[in-house]
Structure formats: C-alpha cells, structure tokens
Coordinates of C-alpha atoms and ligand atoms in Angstrom, one line a residue:
Chain A
M1 CA -15.7 -28.6 -21.5
G2 CA -19.3 -30.4 -20.4
A3 CA -19.9 -32.5 -17.7
G4 CA -15.5 -32.7 -16.0
P5 CA -14.6 -31.2 -13.5
L6 CA -14.8 -27.4 -12.8
L7 CA -11.0 -27.3 -10.5
A8 CA -8.7 -30.3 -10.8
L9 CA -6.4 -32.1 -9.0
K10 CA -3.9 -33.9 -10.8
A11 CA -0.7 -34.9 -8.3
L12 CA 0.2 -32.6 -7.0
Y13 CA 3.4 -32.3 -5.1
K14 CA 5.1 -29.7 -3.2
N15 CA 8.2 -30.2 -1.7
F16 CA 9.4 -27.1 0.6
G17 CA 13.3 -27.5 1.5
G18 CA 13.1 -31.9 1.6
I19 CA 9.7 -32.1 3.7
L20 CA 7.3 -33.3 1.0
A21 CA 3.5 -31.4 2.0
I22 CA 1.5 -32.0 -1.2
N23 CA 2.4 -35.4 -1.5
D24 CA 0.6 -37.3 -4.9
L25 CA -2.3 -34.8 -4.4
S26 CA -5.2 -35.6 -6.5
F27 CA -9.4 -34.6 -6.2
E28 CA -11.9 -32.5 -7.8
L29 CA -14.4 -29.8 -7.8
A30 CA -17.9 -30.0 -9.0
Q31 CA -20.5 -27.4 -10.5
G32 CA -21.9 -25.9 -7.9
E33 CA -20.3 -28.7 -5.3
L34 CA -19.2 -27.6 -1.3
L35 CA -15.8 -29.7 -0.7
G36 CA -14.5 -29.9 3.1
L37 CA -10.8 -30.1 3.3
I38 CA -10.1 -31.6 6.4
G39 CA -6.8 -33.3 8.3
P40 CA -4.6 -32.7 11.5
N41 CA -2.8 -29.5 11.6
G42 CA 0.5 -29.7 9.2
S43 CA -0.6 -31.5 6.9
G44 CA -0.6 -29.1 3.8
K45 CA -4.0 -27.8 3.9
T46 CA -3.6 -24.2 3.5
T47 CA -0.2 -25.3 0.8
A48 CA -3.3 -27.0 -1.0
V49 CA -5.2 -23.8 -1.7
N50 CA -2.1 -21.7 -2.0
L51 CA -1.2 -24.4 -4.6
I52 CA -4.6 -23.8 -6.2
T53 CA -4.4 -20.2 -6.2
G54 CA -0.9 -19.8 -7.3
F55 CA 0.2 -18.2 -4.4
V56 CA 2.3 -21.3 -4.2
K57 CA 4.6 -23.2 -6.9
P58 CA 4.1 -27.0 -7.6
S59 CA 6.7 -29.0 -7.6
S60 CA 5.3 -31.2 -9.9
G61 CA 1.8 -31.1 -11.2
A62 CA -1.2 -29.6 -12.2
V63 CA -4.1 -27.8 -11.3
V64 CA -6.5 -27.6 -13.8
Y65 CA -9.8 -25.5 -14.2
R66 CA -12.3 -25.5 -16.8
G67 CA -10.2 -27.4 -18.6
R68 CA -7.1 -25.1 -18.7
T69 CA -3.8 -25.4 -16.4
I70 CA -3.8 -22.9 -13.9
S71 CA -1.1 -23.9 -11.8
G72 CA 2.7 -21.2 -13.0
L73 CA 0.2 -18.3 -13.9
P74 CA 0.3 -15.4 -11.4
P75 CA -2.1 -15.2 -8.2
Y76 CA -4.2 -12.6 -9.4
A77 CA -4.5 -13.4 -12.8
I78 CA -6.1 -16.9 -10.8
V79 CA -8.2 -14.8 -9.0
R80 CA -9.3 -12.5 -12.5
L81 CA -10.1 -16.9 -13.8
G82 CA -13.2 -16.7 -10.9
I83 CA -10.9 -18.2 -7.7
S84 CA -11.6 -16.7 -4.9
R85 CA -10.2 -17.2 -1.2
T86 CA -10.5 -16.2 2.5
F87 CA -7.0 -15.9 4.5
Q88 CA -6.6 -18.2 7.9
M89 CA -5.2 -15.0 9.1
V90 CA -6.8 -12.5 8.9
K91 CA -5.8 -9.4 8.2
P92 CA -7.4 -6.7 8.0
F93 CA -6.6 -3.1 7.0
Y94 CA -6.9 -2.2 11.5
Q95 CA -6.7 1.6 10.1
L96 CA -9.6 1.9 8.1
P97 CA -13.4 1.3 8.4
A98 CA -14.3 -1.9 7.6
Y99 CA -16.4 -0.2 4.6
K100 CA -13.3 1.0 3.4
N101 CA -11.0 -2.0 3.5
M102 CA -13.7 -3.3 0.7
I103 CA -12.3 -1.2 -1.4
I104 CA -9.1 -3.0 -2.6
P105 CA -11.0 -6.5 -3.3
L106 CA -13.8 -3.4 -5.6
C107 CA -10.4 -1.8 -7.4
S108 CA -10.1 -5.1 -9.2
P109 CA -9.9 -5.4 -12.7
R110 CA -12.1 -9.2 -11.6
V111 CA -15.3 -6.7 -10.8
K112 CA -15.0 -4.6 -13.7
Q113 CA -15.1 -7.5 -15.7
M114 CA -18.3 -9.1 -14.5
A115 CA -20.0 -5.3 -13.7
G116 CA -19.8 -5.2 -17.3
G117 CA -17.1 -2.5 -18.2
R118 CA -17.3 -0.3 -14.7
Y119 CA -16.6 -0.4 -11.7
G120 CA -19.2 1.7 -9.7
D121 CA -20.4 3.7 -6.7
R122 CA -17.0 2.0 -4.9
D123 CA -18.7 2.6 -1.8
A124 CA -22.6 2.2 -1.4
V125 CA -20.9 -1.1 -3.3
A126 CA -18.3 -2.2 0.0
L127 CA -22.2 -1.3 2.1
D128 CA -24.2 -3.5 0.7
L129 CA -21.5 -6.3 0.6
L130 CA -20.9 -6.1 4.6
E131 CA -24.6 -5.9 4.8
E132 CA -24.6 -9.1 3.3
V133 CA -22.9 -10.7 4.9
G134 CA -24.1 -9.7 8.5
F135 CA -22.7 -6.3 8.8
E136 CA -25.7 -4.8 11.0
R137 CA -26.6 -1.3 8.3
D138 CA -28.2 0.4 11.1
A139 CA -26.1 -0.5 13.9
Q140 CA -23.4 1.7 11.1
V141 CA -20.6 -1.4 12.4
A142 CA -19.3 -1.1 8.7
Y143 CA -18.5 2.5 9.4
K144 CA -15.9 1.3 12.7
S145 CA -12.3 0.9 12.5
A146 CA -11.1 -2.3 11.6
A147 CA -9.2 -1.6 14.7
V148 CA -11.9 -3.1 16.9
L149 CA -13.7 -5.3 15.4
P150 CA -14.1 -8.5 16.8
Q151 CA -12.7 -11.2 15.4
G152 CA -16.2 -12.8 14.0
Y153 CA -17.1 -9.0 12.2
L154 CA -12.8 -9.8 10.5
K155 CA -14.3 -13.7 9.7
R156 CA -17.5 -11.3 7.7
L157 CA -15.2 -8.8 6.6
E158 CA -12.3 -11.5 5.2
L159 CA -15.7 -13.4 3.6
A160 CA -17.1 -10.5 2.1
K161 CA -13.8 -9.3 0.0
A162 CA -14.4 -12.7 -1.0
I163 CA -17.3 -11.6 -2.2
A164 CA -16.7 -9.3 -3.9
L165 CA -15.1 -11.3 -6.6
K166 CA -18.0 -12.6 -7.6
P167 CA -16.1 -15.8 -7.9
D168 CA -17.1 -18.6 -9.3
V169 CA -14.9 -20.9 -6.7
V170 CA -14.7 -19.6 -3.2
I171 CA -12.6 -21.5 -1.2
L172 CA -12.5 -20.6 2.9
D173 CA -9.6 -21.2 5.0
E174 CA -10.8 -22.3 8.6
L175 CA -13.2 -19.1 8.4
F176 CA -14.9 -20.5 11.2
S177 CA -12.0 -21.0 13.7
G178 CA -11.2 -18.6 16.8
L179 CA -15.2 -18.5 16.3
S180 CA -18.3 -18.8 19.1
L181 CA -20.9 -21.1 18.5
A182 CA -23.2 -18.1 18.2
E183 CA -20.8 -16.9 15.2
V184 CA -20.3 -20.0 13.6
A185 CA -24.6 -20.6 13.8
S186 CA -24.3 -16.6 12.0
I187 CA -21.4 -17.6 9.4
V188 CA -23.3 -20.6 8.3
P189 CA -26.7 -19.0 6.0
I190 CA -24.2 -16.8 3.9
I191 CA -21.9 -20.1 2.9
E192 CA -25.7 -21.5 2.0
R193 CA -27.3 -18.5 0.7
L194 CA -23.3 -18.4 -1.6
R195 CA -24.6 -22.9 -3.0
Q196 CA -27.4 -20.9 -4.0
E197 CA -26.7 -19.0 -6.5
G198 CA -24.9 -22.0 -7.7
K199 CA -20.5 -20.5 -6.7
S200 CA -18.7 -24.3 -5.8
I201 CA -17.2 -23.8 -2.9
I202 CA -14.0 -25.8 -0.6
M203 CA -13.9 -24.8 3.0
I204 CA -11.3 -26.5 5.7
E205 CA -12.6 -26.5 9.0
H206 CA -12.0 -28.1 12.4
R207 CA -15.3 -27.7 13.1
L208 CA -16.4 -30.8 11.5
K209 CA -19.9 -30.9 12.9
E210 CA -20.4 -27.9 11.4
L211 CA -18.6 -28.8 8.5
F212 CA -20.2 -32.3 8.1
R213 CA -24.0 -30.6 8.4
I214 CA -23.3 -28.7 4.7
A215 CA -20.5 -30.2 3.2
D216 CA -21.1 -33.1 0.2
R217 CA -18.3 -34.6 0.9
V218 CA -15.0 -34.2 2.4
V219 CA -11.3 -34.6 1.7
V220 CA -9.2 -35.8 4.2
L221 CA -5.7 -35.4 4.7
N222 CA -2.9 -35.7 6.5
F223 CA 0.9 -35.1 6.1
G224 CA 0.0 -33.7 2.7
Q225 CA -0.8 -37.6 1.3
K226 CA -5.0 -37.7 0.5
I227 CA -6.1 -40.7 2.6
A228 CA -9.8 -41.2 2.1
E229 CA -12.8 -39.2 0.7
G230 CA -15.9 -39.6 0.2
R231 CA -19.4 -38.2 2.0
A232 CA -18.0 -37.1 5.7
E233 CA -20.4 -40.4 7.5
A234 CA -18.2 -43.1 5.2
V235 CA -15.2 -41.1 5.7
M236 CA -14.9 -40.7 9.0
A237 CA -15.9 -44.6 9.9
S238 CA -12.7 -44.7 7.8
D239 CA -9.4 -46.7 10.0
A240 CA -7.3 -44.5 8.8
V241 CA -8.9 -41.5 8.9
K242 CA -9.7 -42.8 13.0
K243 CA -6.3 -43.3 13.4
A244 CA -5.0 -40.1 11.5
Y245 CA -6.8 -37.7 12.2
L246 CA -8.8 -38.4 15.8
G247 CA -5.2 -40.1 17.1
V248 CA -7.5 -42.7 17.9
E249 CA -6.1 -46.5 17.2
A250 CA -8.9 -48.5 15.6
Chain B
M1 CA -7.1 9.4 42.5
E2 CA -5.4 9.1 39.1
R3 CA -5.4 11.2 36.2
R4 CA -4.7 11.0 32.2
K5 CA -5.2 13.0 29.2
E6 CA -8.4 12.9 27.3
R7 CA -8.5 13.7 23.4
I8 CA -11.7 15.2 21.8
D9 CA -11.7 16.0 18.6
R10 CA -13.2 19.8 17.8
G11 CA -17.1 20.5 17.4
I12 CA -16.2 21.8 14.4
K13 CA -14.4 19.0 13.1
V14 CA -16.6 16.4 13.4
R15 CA -19.2 19.5 11.9
A16 CA -16.8 20.3 9.5
G17 CA -17.3 16.6 7.5
D18 CA -20.0 17.3 6.4
V19 CA -20.7 20.6 3.6
F20 CA -23.9 21.4 5.0
A21 CA -22.8 21.7 7.9
L22 CA -20.8 24.6 7.5
C23 CA -22.3 28.2 7.6
S24 CA -20.2 30.8 9.0
W25 CA -17.3 32.4 7.6
R26 CA -15.4 31.3 10.9
E27 CA -16.3 28.0 9.9
M28 CA -15.3 27.8 6.4
L29 CA -12.0 29.8 7.5
Y30 CA -11.3 26.9 10.2
L31 CA -11.2 24.4 7.0
L32 CA -8.9 26.3 4.2
A33 CA -6.3 27.9 6.4
P34 CA -4.8 24.9 6.2
R35 CA -4.7 25.2 2.5
L36 CA -4.9 28.2 2.5
I37 CA -1.4 29.2 4.3
P38 CA 1.5 27.2 2.7
V39 CA -0.2 28.3 -0.7
L40 CA -0.1 32.2 0.5
G41 CA 3.4 31.6 2.5
F42 CA 5.0 30.0 -0.8
L43 CA 3.7 32.3 -3.4
L44 CA 4.3 35.9 -1.2
L45 CA 7.3 34.1 0.1
P46 CA 10.0 35.2 -3.6
L47 CA 8.3 38.7 -3.0
I48 CA 9.4 39.4 0.6
L49 CA 12.6 37.4 0.2
D50 CA 16.3 39.1 -0.6
N51 CA 18.9 37.3 -3.0
Y52 CA 19.9 34.7 -1.1
W53 CA 17.2 33.6 1.3
Q54 CA 15.3 33.7 -2.2
K55 CA 18.2 30.6 -3.2
V56 CA 17.3 29.1 0.0
L57 CA 14.0 29.2 -0.7
L58 CA 14.5 27.6 -3.5
S59 CA 15.9 25.2 -2.3
V60 CA 14.1 24.5 0.2
A61 CA 11.2 23.6 -2.5
A62 CA 13.5 21.7 -5.0
F63 CA 13.8 19.1 -1.5
A64 CA 10.2 19.3 -0.6
L65 CA 9.8 17.8 -3.8
L66 CA 12.1 15.3 -3.3
A67 CA 10.8 13.8 0.1
I68 CA 7.3 14.1 -1.3
S69 CA 8.7 12.0 -4.6
W70 CA 10.1 10.5 -1.4
D71 CA 7.5 9.1 0.7
I72 CA 5.0 8.2 -2.5
L73 CA 7.2 5.8 -2.5
A74 CA 7.0 4.9 0.6
Q75 CA 3.2 5.1 0.8
S76 CA 4.0 2.2 -1.8
G77 CA 5.9 0.0 0.4
M78 CA 9.2 1.2 -1.6
I79 CA 12.0 2.8 1.1
S80 CA 13.8 4.1 -1.4
L81 CA 17.7 5.0 -0.4
G82 CA 18.3 6.4 -3.4
Q83 CA 16.2 9.0 -4.6
A84 CA 19.6 10.8 -6.0
L85 CA 19.2 8.1 -8.9
F86 CA 15.8 10.1 -10.1
F87 CA 17.3 13.1 -9.3
G88 CA 20.5 12.8 -11.3
L89 CA 18.6 11.1 -14.4
G90 CA 16.9 14.2 -15.1
A91 CA 19.5 16.2 -14.1
Y92 CA 21.8 14.5 -17.4
C93 CA 18.2 14.7 -19.2
S94 CA 18.2 18.4 -19.3
G95 CA 21.5 18.8 -19.4
V96 CA 21.4 16.5 -22.0
L97 CA 19.1 18.0 -24.3
T98 CA 19.8 21.2 -24.2
H99 CA 23.0 21.3 -23.9
V100 CA 23.5 18.8 -27.1
F101 CA 20.8 18.8 -28.9
G102 CA 19.9 23.5 -27.9
W103 CA 16.0 22.7 -26.4
P104 CA 15.4 25.4 -24.9
P105 CA 14.8 24.7 -20.9
L106 CA 11.0 25.2 -20.6
L107 CA 11.0 22.3 -23.6
A108 CA 13.7 20.4 -21.7
L109 CA 11.9 20.7 -17.9
P110 CA 8.9 18.4 -18.7
V111 CA 10.9 16.2 -21.1
A112 CA 13.9 15.6 -18.8
A113 CA 10.8 14.8 -15.6
L114 CA 9.3 12.0 -18.2
L115 CA 12.0 10.8 -19.8
G116 CA 14.1 10.9 -16.3
G117 CA 10.9 9.0 -14.5
L118 CA 11.3 6.5 -17.2
L119 CA 14.6 5.4 -16.9
S120 CA 14.8 5.4 -13.1
T121 CA 11.8 3.1 -13.5
L122 CA 13.1 1.0 -16.6
C123 CA 16.4 0.5 -13.5
L124 CA 14.5 -1.0 -10.8
L125 CA 11.8 -2.8 -12.6
P126 CA 13.6 -6.5 -12.1
V127 CA 13.8 -5.3 -8.7
L128 CA 10.2 -4.8 -8.1
R129 CA 9.3 -8.1 -6.7
L130 CA 12.5 -6.9 -3.6
R131 CA 10.9 -6.4 -0.3
G132 CA 11.8 -4.5 2.3
V133 CA 16.0 -3.5 2.9
Y134 CA 16.7 -5.7 -0.4
F135 CA 15.4 -3.9 -2.5
S136 CA 16.3 0.2 -0.6
M137 CA 20.1 -1.5 -1.4
V138 CA 19.4 -1.6 -4.9
T139 CA 18.1 2.6 -5.2
L140 CA 21.3 3.3 -2.1
I141 CA 24.4 1.3 -5.1
I142 CA 22.8 2.0 -8.6
P143 CA 23.1 6.4 -8.6
L144 CA 27.0 4.9 -7.1
M145 CA 27.6 3.2 -10.3
L146 CA 26.4 5.4 -12.0
V147 CA 29.2 7.4 -11.0
R148 CA 31.8 5.5 -11.3
V149 CA 30.6 5.2 -15.3
V150 CA 30.1 8.4 -15.8
E151 CA 33.9 8.7 -15.1
A152 CA 35.1 5.7 -16.1
T153 CA 33.2 6.3 -20.1
K154 CA 33.6 9.9 -19.3
I155 CA 30.5 10.0 -21.4
F156 CA 28.3 14.4 -21.0
G157 CA 31.9 15.3 -20.2
G158 CA 33.1 12.7 -17.9
T159 CA 34.3 14.4 -14.3
E160 CA 34.0 17.8 -15.6
G161 CA 29.9 17.3 -16.6
L162 CA 28.8 20.0 -18.9
S163 CA 29.1 23.1 -17.6
G164 CA 27.4 26.6 -19.9
I165 CA 23.8 24.6 -19.9
A166 CA 20.8 27.2 -20.4
P167 CA 19.3 29.0 -17.3
L168 CA 15.3 29.3 -17.2
P169 CA 14.5 32.9 -18.5
S170 CA 14.3 35.3 -15.5
K171 CA 14.4 34.6 -11.8
W172 CA 11.2 35.0 -11.5
I173 CA 10.1 32.1 -13.8
E174 CA 12.6 30.4 -11.5
L175 CA 11.2 30.9 -8.1
Y176 CA 7.9 30.2 -9.1
L177 CA 8.3 26.8 -11.7
I178 CA 9.6 26.2 -8.4
V179 CA 7.2 26.8 -5.8
G180 CA 4.9 26.5 -8.5
A181 CA 5.6 22.6 -8.7
L182 CA 5.8 22.1 -5.3
L183 CA 2.5 23.1 -4.2
A184 CA 1.0 21.4 -7.6
A185 CA 2.6 18.1 -6.5
L186 CA 1.3 18.6 -3.1
F187 CA -1.9 19.3 -3.4
G188 CA -2.0 17.0 -6.5
F189 CA -1.1 13.9 -5.0
R190 CA -2.3 14.2 -1.2
R191 CA -5.3 13.4 -3.4
M192 CA -4.2 10.7 -5.4
L193 CA -3.3 8.7 -1.9
D194 CA -6.7 9.7 -0.6
S195 CA -8.4 7.9 -3.5
D196 CA -9.0 4.9 -4.6
Y197 CA -6.0 4.6 -6.2
G198 CA -3.7 5.7 -3.8
L199 CA -5.7 2.9 -0.8
V200 CA -4.8 1.1 -3.1
L201 CA -1.2 1.8 -3.3
K202 CA -1.1 1.7 0.7
A203 CA -2.4 -1.3 1.0
I204 CA -0.1 -2.9 -1.3
K205 CA 2.6 -1.6 2.3
D206 CA 0.3 -2.6 4.7
N207 CA -0.5 -6.5 3.3
D208 CA 0.7 -7.6 -0.4
R209 CA -0.8 -10.5 -0.5
S210 CA -4.7 -9.5 -0.1
V211 CA -3.6 -7.3 -2.4
I212 CA -2.6 -10.0 -4.4
N213 CA -5.8 -11.6 -3.3
A214 CA -8.0 -9.4 -5.1
G215 CA -6.7 -9.7 -8.7
I216 CA -4.7 -6.9 -8.5
N217 CA -1.3 -6.7 -10.4
I218 CA 1.0 -5.5 -7.4
Y219 CA 3.8 -4.6 -9.7
W220 CA 2.1 -3.1 -12.1
F221 CA 1.4 -1.0 -9.6
K222 CA 4.4 -0.2 -8.1
A223 CA 5.6 0.8 -11.2
Q224 CA 3.0 3.7 -11.8
A225 CA 4.0 4.5 -8.3
L226 CA 7.4 4.3 -9.0
F227 CA 6.9 6.4 -12.3
I228 CA 5.6 9.0 -10.9
A229 CA 7.9 9.4 -7.9
S230 CA 10.5 9.5 -9.8
S231 CA 9.1 11.3 -12.6
L232 CA 9.1 14.2 -9.9
A233 CA 12.5 13.7 -8.2
A234 CA 13.8 14.1 -12.2
L235 CA 11.4 17.7 -12.4
T236 CA 13.5 18.7 -9.7
G237 CA 17.0 17.3 -11.3
A238 CA 16.2 18.8 -15.1
F239 CA 15.7 22.4 -12.9
M240 CA 18.6 22.4 -10.4
T241 CA 20.1 21.7 -13.9
H242 CA 19.2 24.4 -14.9
V243 CA 19.2 26.2 -12.2
Y244 CA 23.9 26.1 -11.7
M245 CA 24.0 26.4 -15.3
F246 CA 25.7 22.1 -14.8
V247 CA 25.7 18.9 -14.0
G248 CA 27.6 16.6 -13.4
M249 CA 28.6 13.8 -10.8
P250 CA 27.4 15.6 -7.8
V251 CA 24.3 14.9 -9.2
F252 CA 24.7 11.6 -7.7
A253 CA 25.8 12.7 -4.0
L254 CA 24.7 10.9 -1.7
D255 CA 22.8 14.7 -0.5
Y256 CA 19.8 13.8 -2.5
S257 CA 19.4 10.5 -1.2
I258 CA 19.4 11.1 3.1
L259 CA 18.4 14.9 3.1
P260 CA 15.1 13.8 1.6
I261 CA 14.4 11.4 3.6
A262 CA 15.7 13.3 7.1
A263 CA 12.8 15.9 5.8
A264 CA 10.1 12.7 5.0
V265 CA 10.5 11.8 8.6
V266 CA 11.0 14.9 10.6
G267 CA 8.2 15.9 9.3
G268 CA 5.9 12.9 9.5
P269 CA 6.0 10.7 6.2
G270 CA 2.6 9.4 5.0
T271 CA 0.9 12.9 4.2
L272 CA 3.2 14.7 1.7
A273 CA 2.5 17.9 4.0
G274 CA 4.7 16.5 6.5
A275 CA 7.8 16.0 4.2
T276 CA 6.8 19.5 3.1
V277 CA 7.3 20.9 6.5
G278 CA 11.0 19.0 7.2
A279 CA 12.0 20.4 4.2
V280 CA 10.8 23.9 5.2
I281 CA 12.5 23.2 8.9
L282 CA 15.9 21.7 7.8
V283 CA 17.2 23.0 4.2
P284 CA 17.3 27.0 6.2
L285 CA 18.8 25.1 10.0
S286 CA 21.3 23.8 7.8
E287 CA 21.8 27.0 6.3
V288 CA 21.5 28.5 9.7
L289 CA 24.5 26.2 10.8
R290 CA 26.8 26.2 7.8
G291 CA 27.9 29.4 10.0
I292 CA 29.5 27.9 12.6
G293 CA 31.6 25.6 9.9
G294 CA 32.8 22.4 11.4
L295 CA 30.7 21.0 14.1
R296 CA 27.9 22.1 11.8
I297 CA 27.3 18.0 11.3
V298 CA 27.1 17.4 13.9
F299 CA 24.6 19.8 15.4
Y300 CA 22.6 19.0 12.4
G301 CA 22.8 15.5 13.7
L302 CA 21.8 16.9 17.4
F303 CA 18.7 18.6 15.8
L304 CA 17.7 15.0 14.4
V305 CA 17.3 13.0 16.4
V306 CA 16.0 15.6 19.4
F307 CA 13.1 15.9 16.8
I308 CA 12.7 11.6 16.1
V309 CA 13.4 11.2 20.0
A310 CA 10.4 13.8 21.0
L311 CA 7.7 13.6 18.2
P312 CA 8.4 10.3 16.6
E313 CA 5.2 10.6 14.8
G314 CA 6.3 13.6 12.8
I315 CA 5.9 17.7 13.4
F316 CA 2.9 17.2 10.4
H317 CA 0.7 14.8 12.5
Y318 CA 1.5 17.0 15.9
I319 CA 0.2 20.2 14.6
Q320 CA -2.5 18.5 12.6
R321 CA -3.8 16.5 16.4
K322 CA -3.0 20.0 17.9
Y323 CA -5.2 21.6 15.4
H324 CA -8.3 19.3 15.4
Q325 CA -8.7 18.4 19.2
F326 CA -8.1 20.0 22.3
E327 CA -6.8 18.3 25.8
R328 CA -8.2 18.7 28.9
W329 CA -7.4 16.6 32.2
V330 CA -9.9 14.1 33.2
E331 CA -10.1 12.1 36.6
V332 CA -10.6 8.2 36.6
Q333 CA -10.6 6.0 39.6
Ligands
ADP1 N1 6.3 -21.4 3.4 C1 6.1 -22.8 3.9 N2 7.6 -22.4 3.6 C2 7.9 -23.8 4.0 N3 7.5 -25.0 5.2 C3 6.1 -24.6 5.0 C4 5.5 -23.3 3.8 N4 4.7 -24.0 3.8 C5 3.6 -24.6 4.5 N5 5.2 -25.9 5.0 C6 4.9 -26.4 6.1 O1 4.7 -27.5 5.1 C7 3.3 -28.0 6.2 C8 1.6 -28.1 5.7 O2 1.9 -26.9 6.7 P1 0.7 -26.1 6.0 O3 0.1 -26.2 4.9 O4 0.1 -24.5 6.6 O5 -0.5 -27.3 7.1 P2 -2.4 -26.9 7.7 O6 -3.2 -25.9 6.3 O7 -3.3 -28.3 7.0 O8 -2.5 -26.3 9.0 C9 4.0 -28.4 7.4 O9 5.0 -29.0 8.2 C10 4.5 -26.2 7.4 O10 5.6 -26.2 8.3
MG2 MG1 -3.6 -24.0 7.6

C-alpha cells in the first residue's frame, strides 16, 4: 500500500430517483490529514459521508480504503475496518444515562478486536471516554439522563461514541452546528488531540472560521460536484466558490 | 395558588441501589417481596386450586410465556402478530416427534422448542430487514398460510390432526413444568434484557442506524432475539400438545397471536413482568366471562379498552411506581 492515500473516492455518482445528489465526485484523504468538506445546504455533503460509510450505495464509482474497494460492503463491516462517523442529527437513547449510551459502541466487535480479544469493563471505559470529551467527572454529568443534557453535551456524546470504536478515520458531520462559540471552542482541542494521535479526519462544517483554523485542506461541493479543492485561503478566493457558496457575484 | 402532584422515590428505594446500605430485615423484604410474591404464588397455587382452576393456571402460564416471547421481540424492534406461528410449529414438532417417532414427551419438549424456534427463525429470516408494520404483516400471514398448507397437503393428519399423543407423566409434572418454565423465563430473560446484550437489542428498536454505526450487525442480533423468543413460544406450543394430547390446525389460530399482545399491552410492555401480570388478569377474566355467553367478547373487549385508556403505561409500571415512590400535593405559585 505504502504511499497511496488512506481513503479515496473515485468518480462517485449517486442518483436519488432523478436527483443527482453526488455528481462525479473524487477526492482523497491522506494518512493523518484533517480534510474539511464544505458546501451550501443540500450540496451532497451528508450523502458523500453516507457513501463512504456504506449507509448509501453509489449509483456508480467506488470508495477505496487502504487499497481495497469498500463500497458495497454493509455499513457495520466498514466500521469494523476503522471508519467511524457522527450523525448530523444526534439521536441518543434519551431514557438512558449518558454513560449507558456508550455501551452500544463498546459492544462493537471492533472494540474487542482492537483490545486484543476482550471487551473489558464497559462502564469504566465509558466513563473514561466521556471524561476525554469533556464530561466533567466531578460534576457526575455522565450519570445524567441523555434527556436532560444540553445540545453541547449530546454532540460530545456523539463524538465519544465515534472515538470509542478506536477508528483510524473519523468523519464528523456538522459536529458544531447548533453550538455556541464557547462550546465550539471547548471541542476544538479534542479534535486536535485526535489528530495528534494520528487519526485522519473528515470534517463537514458550516462554521468556516473554526474549520479553517484546523483543516489542512478543504473540498468544496455544490450540487453534488466538487467545485474547488486545496488550502482554505486559496479555495475561498476562487470565483466559483464565492459565487456558489457565498452567493457573491464575482 | 396552584397545586401539583410531586413524586418522590422512597428513601429505601434510593438506598437499595447500594447493597451495603441494607441493614434491616424490613429493607431486605422490601427488595425481595416483588420477586418472592410471584415465585411463591406460582409455586403454591397448584396445591391450593381445584382441578378446573389448575387448568386455568396452566393456561395463564402458557399465555404468559407467549406474552413474554412477544415482549422480547417487541423490545428488539419486532412487533409480532404471529405468535401462533411459533406456537404452532413447536406444537407440531413435539406432536410428530412423539406420535411418529415414538419419543417420550419429556425428551420431545426441549427438542421441539429448539426445532420450532429454528424453523420459525428460518421462516422469518428473509424478512428480518423489513421494518415496522411490514414485518408484522408477514408474521400475521405465515401461520394463516400454514393452516391452508396442512389442509391441502393432508400432512400430519391434515384437517384431522394427530390425536392420542402421549401426555406428560403426571398432572403435577405438567403443572410444575409450565410454572417452572414461566418463572425461569421471566427472571432469566428479564436479566438478559437488563444486560449489555439486552441494551443492544433495545437500542436496535430505538435507533437501528446508530447501532449499525457501532459496527454491530443488527440482523444477526435480531435473528438471535427471534430464535430466543420463538423457541420460548414453541416450547409453550409443544407443552400444550401433550396437555391436549392432540395437535392440529387450531394451533395456528389467531387467539395465540392476539391474546399475548393484549396481555403484554395491558400489563405493560418492556419488562416481561408486565406481560406476565397481563396474562394473570386476562386469562382468568376470560374464564369468568364464559358464564355470560354471547356477549363475552364484548365485555372482554370493553375491559381491554378501559384498561388501556385508564392505564396506558400498563398495570405493572403503575404498581412499580406506587411501590417505589410516594406522592404528595405541593403548592406552587
Ligand atoms: N435518502 C435520500 N433520498 C432522496 N434524496 C436524498 C436522500 N438523501 C439526500 N437526498 C437529497 O440529496 C441532496 C443532498 O443532500 P445532503 O447530502 O443531505 O446535503 P448536505 O448534507 O450537503 O446538506 C438533497 O437534494 C437531498 O434532498
Ligand atoms: Mg448534511
């Protein structure tokens, strides 16, 4: 495998009953890279994530991970290869305390495989992971029912569920949406720490300022097509992006 | 000045969360009573009841098992309208094993339970991906189809069925076998649903995408839940075959599908105990109503509606709440 990209999307198309949600999309993610994926609402970002993670099958084209075509595999099999994601719409198990929400990913075969064949004490691991994403242990937030947690904690919980799977690639679908500036500022270091651990990250974001501060590279989508790619400043300076994304006539 | 009701956990319930905080026999009793009462009740009742009510108890236990089976499936996101399928397959398996192959009933029972569960699971495997009402429709249709298959192919006695099937060795073995099976299923599967494994099953019901996203093959888990639940119902069917000493097309009757649902809903789904409480109320009620003849179903239906409207949470949840909390009126501005 060696120098090839970790993950590559190759000429992907996705047709939803006449709507071309993804139109000839190709891009790559290098090992250890933080790639931003941006574009107006409805431009196909979530669909691109669904294609990578197997929740949606491509009409044509392929997703290649570590040199192996993964499009066509069921989503649970793709997760076991080390690609995990968060959902744009968080849907925790509201009637359960936060740490019990972590039990589901901690029951994953991926966790067992990464821990050398054993699961360990799930409750303890859950509490550790939640502390990592900012559930203050002293305040016992992890024991609170998900139903009473504010949005900021629910997003962190979503992030913790993805990290629990010990992934190599993490895909964050609008993790920051609906959060205050302070909440975003408190989550950014967690993402930076994931990078230092060597994880490769794809981040979908509308909060461009926060994204550009940490992204190595961005890909811009519009109507399912890639209209620009490169370093943040260069991409935002391009006329096509200004026009499509910001609605500014060049 | 407004008043609102406040519900507070009893102190003992809060302390009971921590085993070391228990010191007095009263507190031990508080914890044990909810388990002790049903266990003692079911174990002692066969000794107290007369012949007729022993048969009713048998029926209660059988429907409680079917309702528990339904509840396990419902907790895993599968609403079954076809408990009769599992019941009937178990019944036929045990009937054939004893009648055709001459097995003793006590050996045929467990084998029929597993075989019936396996056949049921295989029947529904192709539609495990269907969700909600689509899955339910299939479970409703298959037993109705099987009745016609038996009729048309005249297999296993056709419309006549198989009669003269060997009974269980004695009335007492019969009674304690089904009561024992009920208690074991109730406490065993309650424990299962409370474990991490049960959490995964319940999560599949709530939000299957999030479970798939954990790298878990939900169809494998659903198949397991289906096998567990249908084996339980198949055991019940196999058991009744030896009680009636007959197996035939009626084992696929709608009653075996509908009554367990009514029991689970009236008792309160999600706890298995609710399903049991439901059967304990509904089956004897149906017996008592037998006396009034033609309007029986009307009264029965009326009772169901009143219960569901008055206690939508189910009887068990209501009792549980009353047991663990007290209520008082407080004034709020
Ligand atoms: N499951 C689906 N069925 C039909 N159309 C879909 C589906 N998912 C997404 N789409 C359509 O695809 C387009 C892109 O949607 P999406 O990927 O959610 O955009 P974004 O995440 O960039 O806001 C939209 O027009 C949306 O309506
Ligand atoms: Mg989206």
